[in-house]
PDB file of C-alpha atoms in Angstrom:
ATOM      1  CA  UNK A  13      -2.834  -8.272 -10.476  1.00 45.00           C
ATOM      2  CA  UNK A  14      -4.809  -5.115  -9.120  1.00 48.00           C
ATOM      3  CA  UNK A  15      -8.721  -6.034  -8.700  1.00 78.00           C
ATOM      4  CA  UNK A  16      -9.459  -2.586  -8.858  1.00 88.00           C
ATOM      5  CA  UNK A  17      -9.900   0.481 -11.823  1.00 91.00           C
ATOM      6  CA  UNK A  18      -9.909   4.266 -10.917  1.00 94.00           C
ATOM      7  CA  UNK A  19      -9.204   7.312 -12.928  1.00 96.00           C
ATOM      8  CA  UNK A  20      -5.449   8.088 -13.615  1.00 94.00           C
ATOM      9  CA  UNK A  21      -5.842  12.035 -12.317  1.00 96.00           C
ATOM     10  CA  UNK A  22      -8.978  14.701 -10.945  1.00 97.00           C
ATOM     11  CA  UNK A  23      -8.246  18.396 -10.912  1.00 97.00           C
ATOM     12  CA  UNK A  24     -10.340  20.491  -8.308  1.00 97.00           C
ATOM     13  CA  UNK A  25     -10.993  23.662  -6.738  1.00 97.00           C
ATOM     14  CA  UNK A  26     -10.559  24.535  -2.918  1.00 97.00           C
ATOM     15  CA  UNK A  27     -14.042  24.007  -1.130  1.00 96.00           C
ATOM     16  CA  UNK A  28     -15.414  21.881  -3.767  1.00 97.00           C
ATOM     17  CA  UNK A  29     -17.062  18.198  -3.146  1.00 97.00           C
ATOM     18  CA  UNK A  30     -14.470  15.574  -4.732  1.00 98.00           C
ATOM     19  CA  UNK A  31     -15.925  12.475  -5.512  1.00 98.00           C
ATOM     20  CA  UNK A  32     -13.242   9.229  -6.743  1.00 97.00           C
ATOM     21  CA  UNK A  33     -15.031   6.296  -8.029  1.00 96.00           C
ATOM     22  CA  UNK A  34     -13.368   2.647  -8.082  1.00 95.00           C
ATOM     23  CA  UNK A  35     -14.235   0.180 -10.114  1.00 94.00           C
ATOM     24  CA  UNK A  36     -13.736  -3.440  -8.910  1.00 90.00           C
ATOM     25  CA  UNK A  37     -16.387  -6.267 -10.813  1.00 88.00           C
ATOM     26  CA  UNK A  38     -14.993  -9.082  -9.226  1.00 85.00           C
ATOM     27  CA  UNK A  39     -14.893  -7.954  -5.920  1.00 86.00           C
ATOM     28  CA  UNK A  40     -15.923 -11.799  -3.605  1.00 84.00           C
ATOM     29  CA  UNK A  41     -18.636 -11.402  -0.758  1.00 85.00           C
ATOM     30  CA  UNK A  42     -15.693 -11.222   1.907  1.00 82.00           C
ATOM     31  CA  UNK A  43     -13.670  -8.351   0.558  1.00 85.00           C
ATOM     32  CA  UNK A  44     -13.645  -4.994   1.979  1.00 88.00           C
ATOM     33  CA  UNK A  45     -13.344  -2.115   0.128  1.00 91.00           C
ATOM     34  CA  UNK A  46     -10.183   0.121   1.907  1.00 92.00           C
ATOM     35  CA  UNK A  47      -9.064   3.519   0.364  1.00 95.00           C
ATOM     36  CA  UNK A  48      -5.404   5.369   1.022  1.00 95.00           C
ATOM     37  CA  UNK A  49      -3.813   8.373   0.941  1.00 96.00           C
ATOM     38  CA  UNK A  50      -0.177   8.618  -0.396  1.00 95.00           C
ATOM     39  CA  UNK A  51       1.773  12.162  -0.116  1.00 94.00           C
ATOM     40  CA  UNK A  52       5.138  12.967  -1.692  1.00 88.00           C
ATOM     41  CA  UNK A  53       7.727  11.041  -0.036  1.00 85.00           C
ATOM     42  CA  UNK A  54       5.895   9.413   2.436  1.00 90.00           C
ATOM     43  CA  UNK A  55       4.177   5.785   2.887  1.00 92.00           C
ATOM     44  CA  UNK A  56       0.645   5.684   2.289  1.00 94.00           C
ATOM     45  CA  UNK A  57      -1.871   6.246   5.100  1.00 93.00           C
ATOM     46  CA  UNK A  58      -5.342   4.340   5.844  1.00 93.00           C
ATOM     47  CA  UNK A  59      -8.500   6.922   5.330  1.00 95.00           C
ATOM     48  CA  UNK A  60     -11.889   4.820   5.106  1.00 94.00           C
ATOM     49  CA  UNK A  61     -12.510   1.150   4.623  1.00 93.00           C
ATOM     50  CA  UNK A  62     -16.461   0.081   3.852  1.00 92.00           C
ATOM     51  CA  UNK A  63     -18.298  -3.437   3.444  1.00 91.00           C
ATOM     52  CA  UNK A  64     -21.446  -2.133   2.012  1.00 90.00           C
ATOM     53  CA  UNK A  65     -24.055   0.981   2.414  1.00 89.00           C
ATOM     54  CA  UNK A  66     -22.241   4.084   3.593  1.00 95.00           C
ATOM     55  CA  UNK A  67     -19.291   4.621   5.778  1.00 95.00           C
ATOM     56  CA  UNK A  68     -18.310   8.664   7.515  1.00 96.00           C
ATOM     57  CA  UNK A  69     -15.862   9.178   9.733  1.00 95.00           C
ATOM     58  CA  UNK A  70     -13.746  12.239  10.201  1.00 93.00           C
ATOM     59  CA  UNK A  71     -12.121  12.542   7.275  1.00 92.00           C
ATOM     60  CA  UNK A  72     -14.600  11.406   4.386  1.00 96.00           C
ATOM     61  CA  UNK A  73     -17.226   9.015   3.070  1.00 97.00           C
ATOM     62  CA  UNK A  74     -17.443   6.042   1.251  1.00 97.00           C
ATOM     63  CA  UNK A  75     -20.216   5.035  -0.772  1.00 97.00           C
ATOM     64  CA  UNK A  76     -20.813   1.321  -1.713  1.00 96.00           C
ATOM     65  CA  UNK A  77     -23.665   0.359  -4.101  1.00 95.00           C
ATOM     66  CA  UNK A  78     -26.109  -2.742  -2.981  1.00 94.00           C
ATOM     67  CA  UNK A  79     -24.033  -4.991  -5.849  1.00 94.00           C
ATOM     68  CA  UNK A  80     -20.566  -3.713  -4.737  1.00 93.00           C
ATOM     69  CA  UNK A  81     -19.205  -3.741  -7.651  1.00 93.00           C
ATOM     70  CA  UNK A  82     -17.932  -0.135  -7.276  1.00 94.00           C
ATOM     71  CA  UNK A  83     -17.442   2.426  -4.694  1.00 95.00           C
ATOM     72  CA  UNK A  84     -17.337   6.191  -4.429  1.00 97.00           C
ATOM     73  CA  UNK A  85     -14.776   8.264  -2.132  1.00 97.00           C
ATOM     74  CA  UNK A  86     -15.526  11.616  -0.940  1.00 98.00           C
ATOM     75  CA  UNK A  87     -13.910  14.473   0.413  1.00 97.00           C
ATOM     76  CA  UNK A  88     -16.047  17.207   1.282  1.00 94.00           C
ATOM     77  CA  UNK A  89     -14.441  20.714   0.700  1.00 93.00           C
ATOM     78  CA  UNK A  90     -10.728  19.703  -0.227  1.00 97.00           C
ATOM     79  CA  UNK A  91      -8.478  22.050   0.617  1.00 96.00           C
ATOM     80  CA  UNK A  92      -4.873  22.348  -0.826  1.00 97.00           C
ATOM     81  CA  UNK A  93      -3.274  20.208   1.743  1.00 95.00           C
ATOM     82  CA  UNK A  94      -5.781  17.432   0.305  1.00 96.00           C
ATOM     83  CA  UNK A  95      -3.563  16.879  -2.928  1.00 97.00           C
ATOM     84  CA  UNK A  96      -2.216  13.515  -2.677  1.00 97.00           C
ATOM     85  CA  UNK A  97      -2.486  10.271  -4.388  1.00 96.00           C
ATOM     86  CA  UNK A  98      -5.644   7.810  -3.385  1.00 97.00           C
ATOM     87  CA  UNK A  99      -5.515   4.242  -3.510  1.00 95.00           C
ATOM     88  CA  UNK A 100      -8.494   2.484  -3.761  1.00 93.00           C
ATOM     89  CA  UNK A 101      -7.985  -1.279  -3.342  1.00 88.00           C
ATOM     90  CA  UNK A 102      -9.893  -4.671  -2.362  1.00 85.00           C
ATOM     91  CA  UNK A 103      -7.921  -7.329  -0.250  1.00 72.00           C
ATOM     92  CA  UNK A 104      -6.966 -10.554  -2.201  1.00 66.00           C
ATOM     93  CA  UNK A 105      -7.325 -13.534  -0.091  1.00 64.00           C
ATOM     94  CA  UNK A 106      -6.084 -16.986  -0.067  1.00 62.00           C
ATOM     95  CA  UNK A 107      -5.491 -19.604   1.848  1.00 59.00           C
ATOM     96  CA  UNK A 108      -2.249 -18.021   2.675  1.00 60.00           C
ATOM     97  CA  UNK A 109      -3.431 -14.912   3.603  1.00 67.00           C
ATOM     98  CA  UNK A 110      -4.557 -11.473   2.475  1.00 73.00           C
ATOM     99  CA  UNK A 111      -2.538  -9.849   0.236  1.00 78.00           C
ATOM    100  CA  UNK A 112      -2.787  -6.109   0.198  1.00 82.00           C
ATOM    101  CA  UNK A 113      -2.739  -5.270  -3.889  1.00 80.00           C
ATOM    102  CA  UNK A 114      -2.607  -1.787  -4.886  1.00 84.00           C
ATOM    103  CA  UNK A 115      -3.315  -0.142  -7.991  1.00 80.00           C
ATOM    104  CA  UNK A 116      -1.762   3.093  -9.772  1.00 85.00           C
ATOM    105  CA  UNK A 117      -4.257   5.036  -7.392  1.00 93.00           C
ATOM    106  CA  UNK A 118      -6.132   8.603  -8.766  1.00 96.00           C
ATOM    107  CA  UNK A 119      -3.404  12.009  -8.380  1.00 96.00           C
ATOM    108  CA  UNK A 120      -5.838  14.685  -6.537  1.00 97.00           C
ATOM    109  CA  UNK A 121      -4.504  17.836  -7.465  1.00 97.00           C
ATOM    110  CA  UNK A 122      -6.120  20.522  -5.619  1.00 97.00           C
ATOM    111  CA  UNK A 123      -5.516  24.225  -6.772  1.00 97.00           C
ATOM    112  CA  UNK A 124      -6.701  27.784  -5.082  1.00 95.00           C
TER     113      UNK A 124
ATOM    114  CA  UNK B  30       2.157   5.529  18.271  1.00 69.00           C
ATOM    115  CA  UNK B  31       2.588   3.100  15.942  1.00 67.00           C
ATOM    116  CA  UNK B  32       5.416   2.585  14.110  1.00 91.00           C
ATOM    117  CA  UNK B  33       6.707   0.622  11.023  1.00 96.00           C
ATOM    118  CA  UNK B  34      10.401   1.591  10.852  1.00 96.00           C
ATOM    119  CA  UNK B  35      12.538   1.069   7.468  1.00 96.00           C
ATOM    120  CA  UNK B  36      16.425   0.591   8.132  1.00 91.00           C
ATOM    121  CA  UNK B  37      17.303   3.292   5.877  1.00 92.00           C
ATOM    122  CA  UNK B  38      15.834   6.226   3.937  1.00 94.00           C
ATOM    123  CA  UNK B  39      18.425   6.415   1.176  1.00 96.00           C
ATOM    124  CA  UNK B  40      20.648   3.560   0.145  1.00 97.00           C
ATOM    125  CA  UNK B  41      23.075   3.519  -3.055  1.00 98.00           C
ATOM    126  CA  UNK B  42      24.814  -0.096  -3.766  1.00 97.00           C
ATOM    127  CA  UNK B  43      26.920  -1.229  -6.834  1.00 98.00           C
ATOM    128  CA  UNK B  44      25.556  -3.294  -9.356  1.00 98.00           C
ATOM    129  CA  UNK B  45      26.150  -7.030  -8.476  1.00 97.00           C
ATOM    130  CA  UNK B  46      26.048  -6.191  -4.957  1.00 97.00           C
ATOM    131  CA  UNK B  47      23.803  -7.953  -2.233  1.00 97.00           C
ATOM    132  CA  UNK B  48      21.636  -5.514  -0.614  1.00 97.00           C
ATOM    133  CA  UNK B  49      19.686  -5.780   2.459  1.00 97.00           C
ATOM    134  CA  UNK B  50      16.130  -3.708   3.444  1.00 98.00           C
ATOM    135  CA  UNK B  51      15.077  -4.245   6.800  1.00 97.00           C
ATOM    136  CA  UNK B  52      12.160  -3.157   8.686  1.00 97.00           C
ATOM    137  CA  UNK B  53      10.454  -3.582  11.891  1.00 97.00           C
ATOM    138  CA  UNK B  54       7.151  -2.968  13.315  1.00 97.00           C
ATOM    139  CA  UNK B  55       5.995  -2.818  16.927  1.00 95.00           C
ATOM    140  CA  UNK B  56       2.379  -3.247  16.952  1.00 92.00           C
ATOM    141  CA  UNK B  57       2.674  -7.332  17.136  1.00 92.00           C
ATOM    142  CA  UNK B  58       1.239  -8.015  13.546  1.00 92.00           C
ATOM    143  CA  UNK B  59       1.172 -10.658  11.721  1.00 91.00           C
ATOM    144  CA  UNK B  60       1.136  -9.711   8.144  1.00 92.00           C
ATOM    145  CA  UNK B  61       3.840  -7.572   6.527  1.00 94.00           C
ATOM    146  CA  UNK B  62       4.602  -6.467   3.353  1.00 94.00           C
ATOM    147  CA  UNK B  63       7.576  -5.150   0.994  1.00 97.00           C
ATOM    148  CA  UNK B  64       6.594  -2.822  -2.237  1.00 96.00           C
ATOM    149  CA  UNK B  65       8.079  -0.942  -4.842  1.00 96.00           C
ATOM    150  CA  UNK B  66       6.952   2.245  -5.880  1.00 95.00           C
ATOM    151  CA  UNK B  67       8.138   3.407  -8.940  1.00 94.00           C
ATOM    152  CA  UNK B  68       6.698   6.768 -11.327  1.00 89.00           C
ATOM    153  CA  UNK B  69       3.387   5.482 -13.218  1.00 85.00           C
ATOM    154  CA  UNK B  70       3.099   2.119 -11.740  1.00 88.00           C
ATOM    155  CA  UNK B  71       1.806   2.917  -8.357  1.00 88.00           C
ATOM    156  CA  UNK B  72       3.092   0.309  -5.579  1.00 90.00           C
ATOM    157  CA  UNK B  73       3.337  -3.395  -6.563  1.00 92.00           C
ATOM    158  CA  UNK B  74       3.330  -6.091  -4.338  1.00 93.00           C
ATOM    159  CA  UNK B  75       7.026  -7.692  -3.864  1.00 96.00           C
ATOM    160  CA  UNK B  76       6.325 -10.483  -1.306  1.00 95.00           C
ATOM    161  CA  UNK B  77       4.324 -10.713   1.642  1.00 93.00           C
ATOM    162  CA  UNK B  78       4.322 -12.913   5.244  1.00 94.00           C
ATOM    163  CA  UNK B  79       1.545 -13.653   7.024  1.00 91.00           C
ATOM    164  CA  UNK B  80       3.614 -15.247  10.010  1.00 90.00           C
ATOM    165  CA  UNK B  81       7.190 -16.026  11.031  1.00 93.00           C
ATOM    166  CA  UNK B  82       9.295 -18.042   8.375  1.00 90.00           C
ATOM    167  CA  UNK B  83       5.989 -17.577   6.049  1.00 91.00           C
ATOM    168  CA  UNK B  84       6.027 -16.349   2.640  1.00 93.00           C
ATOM    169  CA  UNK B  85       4.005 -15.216  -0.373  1.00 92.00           C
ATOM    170  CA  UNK B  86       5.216 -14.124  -3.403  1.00 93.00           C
ATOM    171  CA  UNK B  87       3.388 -11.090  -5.109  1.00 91.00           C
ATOM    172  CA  UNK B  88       2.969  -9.097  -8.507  1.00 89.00           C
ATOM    173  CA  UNK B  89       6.903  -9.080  -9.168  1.00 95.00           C
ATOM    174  CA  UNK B  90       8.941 -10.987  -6.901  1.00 96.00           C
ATOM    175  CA  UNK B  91      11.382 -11.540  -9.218  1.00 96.00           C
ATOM    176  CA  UNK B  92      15.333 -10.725  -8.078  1.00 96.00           C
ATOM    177  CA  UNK B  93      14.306 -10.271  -4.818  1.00 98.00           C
ATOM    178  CA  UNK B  94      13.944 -12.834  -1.577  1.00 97.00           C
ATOM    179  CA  UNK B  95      12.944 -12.472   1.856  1.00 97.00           C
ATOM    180  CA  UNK B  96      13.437 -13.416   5.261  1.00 97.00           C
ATOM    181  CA  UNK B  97      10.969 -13.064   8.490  1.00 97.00           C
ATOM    182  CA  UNK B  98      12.715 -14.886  11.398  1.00 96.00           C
ATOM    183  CA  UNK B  99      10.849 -12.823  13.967  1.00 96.00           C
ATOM    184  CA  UNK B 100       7.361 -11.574  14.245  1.00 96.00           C
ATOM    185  CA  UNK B 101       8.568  -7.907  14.000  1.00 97.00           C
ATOM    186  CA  UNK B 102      10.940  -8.068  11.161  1.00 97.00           C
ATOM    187  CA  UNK B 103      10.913  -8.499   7.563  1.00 97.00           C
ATOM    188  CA  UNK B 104      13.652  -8.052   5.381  1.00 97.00           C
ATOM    189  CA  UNK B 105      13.467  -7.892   1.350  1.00 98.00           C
ATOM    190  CA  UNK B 106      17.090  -9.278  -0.235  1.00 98.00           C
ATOM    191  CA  UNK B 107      18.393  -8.255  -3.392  1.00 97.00           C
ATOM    192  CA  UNK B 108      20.700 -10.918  -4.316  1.00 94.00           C
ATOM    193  CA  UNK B 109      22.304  -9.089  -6.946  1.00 97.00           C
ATOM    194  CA  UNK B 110      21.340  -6.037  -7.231  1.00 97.00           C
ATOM    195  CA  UNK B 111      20.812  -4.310 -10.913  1.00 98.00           C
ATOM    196  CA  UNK B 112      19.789  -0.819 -11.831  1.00 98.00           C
ATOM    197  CA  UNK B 113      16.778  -2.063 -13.016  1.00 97.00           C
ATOM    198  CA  UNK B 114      15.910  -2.416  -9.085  1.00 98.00           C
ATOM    199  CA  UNK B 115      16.641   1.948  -8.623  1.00 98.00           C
ATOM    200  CA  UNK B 116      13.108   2.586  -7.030  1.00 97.00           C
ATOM    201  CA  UNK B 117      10.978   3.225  -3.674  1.00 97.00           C
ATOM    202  CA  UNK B 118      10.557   0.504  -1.419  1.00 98.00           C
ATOM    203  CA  UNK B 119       7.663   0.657   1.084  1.00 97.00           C
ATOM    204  CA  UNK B 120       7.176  -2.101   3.799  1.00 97.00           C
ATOM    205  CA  UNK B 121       3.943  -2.390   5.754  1.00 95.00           C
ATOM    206  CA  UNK B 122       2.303  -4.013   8.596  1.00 94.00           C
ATOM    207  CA  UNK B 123      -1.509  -5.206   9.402  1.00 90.00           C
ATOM    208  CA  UNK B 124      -3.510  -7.732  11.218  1.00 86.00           C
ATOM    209  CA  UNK B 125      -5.048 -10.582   9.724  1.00 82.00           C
ATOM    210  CA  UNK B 126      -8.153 -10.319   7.890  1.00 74.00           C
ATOM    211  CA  UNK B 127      -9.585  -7.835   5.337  1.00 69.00           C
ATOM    212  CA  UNK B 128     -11.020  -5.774   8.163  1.00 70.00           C
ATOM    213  CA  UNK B 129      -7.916  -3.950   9.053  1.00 79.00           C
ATOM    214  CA  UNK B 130      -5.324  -1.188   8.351  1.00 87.00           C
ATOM    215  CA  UNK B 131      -1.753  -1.143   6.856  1.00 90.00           C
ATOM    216  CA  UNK B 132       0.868   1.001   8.551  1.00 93.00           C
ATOM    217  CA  UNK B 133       3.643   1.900   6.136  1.00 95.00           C
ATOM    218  CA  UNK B 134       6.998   2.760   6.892  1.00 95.00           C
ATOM    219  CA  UNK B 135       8.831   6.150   4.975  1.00 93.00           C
ATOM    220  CA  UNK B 136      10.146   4.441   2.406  1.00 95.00           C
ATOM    221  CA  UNK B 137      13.729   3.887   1.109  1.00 96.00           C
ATOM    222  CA  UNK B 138      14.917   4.996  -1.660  1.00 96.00           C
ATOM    223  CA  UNK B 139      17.411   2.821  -3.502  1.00 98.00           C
ATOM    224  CA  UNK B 140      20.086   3.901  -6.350  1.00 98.00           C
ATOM    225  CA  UNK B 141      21.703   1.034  -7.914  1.00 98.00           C
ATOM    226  CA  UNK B 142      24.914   2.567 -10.099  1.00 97.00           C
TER     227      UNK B 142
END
């Protein structure tokens, strides 16, 4: 069962700030949060992956509140090519191992 | 590079017939992973392995079975296939541990008729 919530779809605008904000309450104190990127026809692809404060690398940012009980994702001035599905999603972990559970992710449709 | 590689990219098999998905990764990890993808439902968790001859099931591992007889390969069974099964299937690969990426492979795209 997927630990985390997001918003089905987001519409934006070339050169705008996108901001996609997961929801995960029962997130334990050894998760990490990880977010993906998923284009037509391809397997998904790693982008950020946070523990807690802020996280920037090349491609975006990830914001994680002090209680972690959410996070933000954001892509500074999408561009078309940015359209894509993003998975947001928090490792469940037993004594088995950690199972990777993603949810129905947010559809980024960027438009000119 | 890295590289998760899925055995096919399009597959179409009967219904009733047994119907294999193999796929191999060279980066030496431990954990892999099978999903379906299908419109609406995002990617759900089949089965996973965290080692050789080591299995979890997932969200829906129903009709399906796996094998992992080598470090580098994981294959997803169908048993008997049904068109109920007609969907994406995505494998992946990562090292232990939250801390750590998942390499996917392209996909393959199954029609049972």
């Amino acid at each position: 069962l997927a630990k985390t919530t997001q918003p089905i779809s987001m519409d934006s605008y070339e050169g705008q700030e996108v901001n996609i904000t997961c929801s995960h309450n029962n997130i334990a104190t050894n998760d990490y949060i990880t977010w993906y990127q998923q284009f037509p026809s391809q397997g998904p692809r790693f982008i950020i992956q946070g523990y807690k404060t802020k996280v920037t690398n090349e491609v975006a940012s990830l914001f994680i509140p002090a209680d972690r009980k959410s996070s933000t994702l954001s892509l500074p001035r999408v561009s078309l090519s940015d359209t894509a599905v993003y998975y947001c999603l928090v490792g469940v972990t037993n004594q088995a191992g950690t199972a990777l559970i993603f949810g129905k992710g947010t559809t980024l449709s960027v438009s000119s | 590079d890295v590289k998760v590689t899925q055995s096919s990219r399009y597959l179409v098999k009967r219904t009733g017939e047994k119907v294999f998905l193999e796929c191999v990764q060279d980066m030496d990890h431990e954990n892999m992973f099978w999903y379906r993808q299908d419109p609406g439902l995002g990617l759900r968790l089949i089965y996973f392995s965290y080692d050789v001859k080591m299995k979890e099931k997932g969200d829906i591992p129903e009709g399906y079975s796996v094998s992992r007889e080598k470090k580098e390969r994981f294959s997803l069974i169908l048993e008997s296939a049904s068109t109920n099964q007609t969907s994406m299937y995505l494998c992946a690969s990562s090292s232990p541990g939250q801390a750590t990426e998942a390499f996917f492979g392209q996909g393959t795209r199954l029609t049972v008729v």
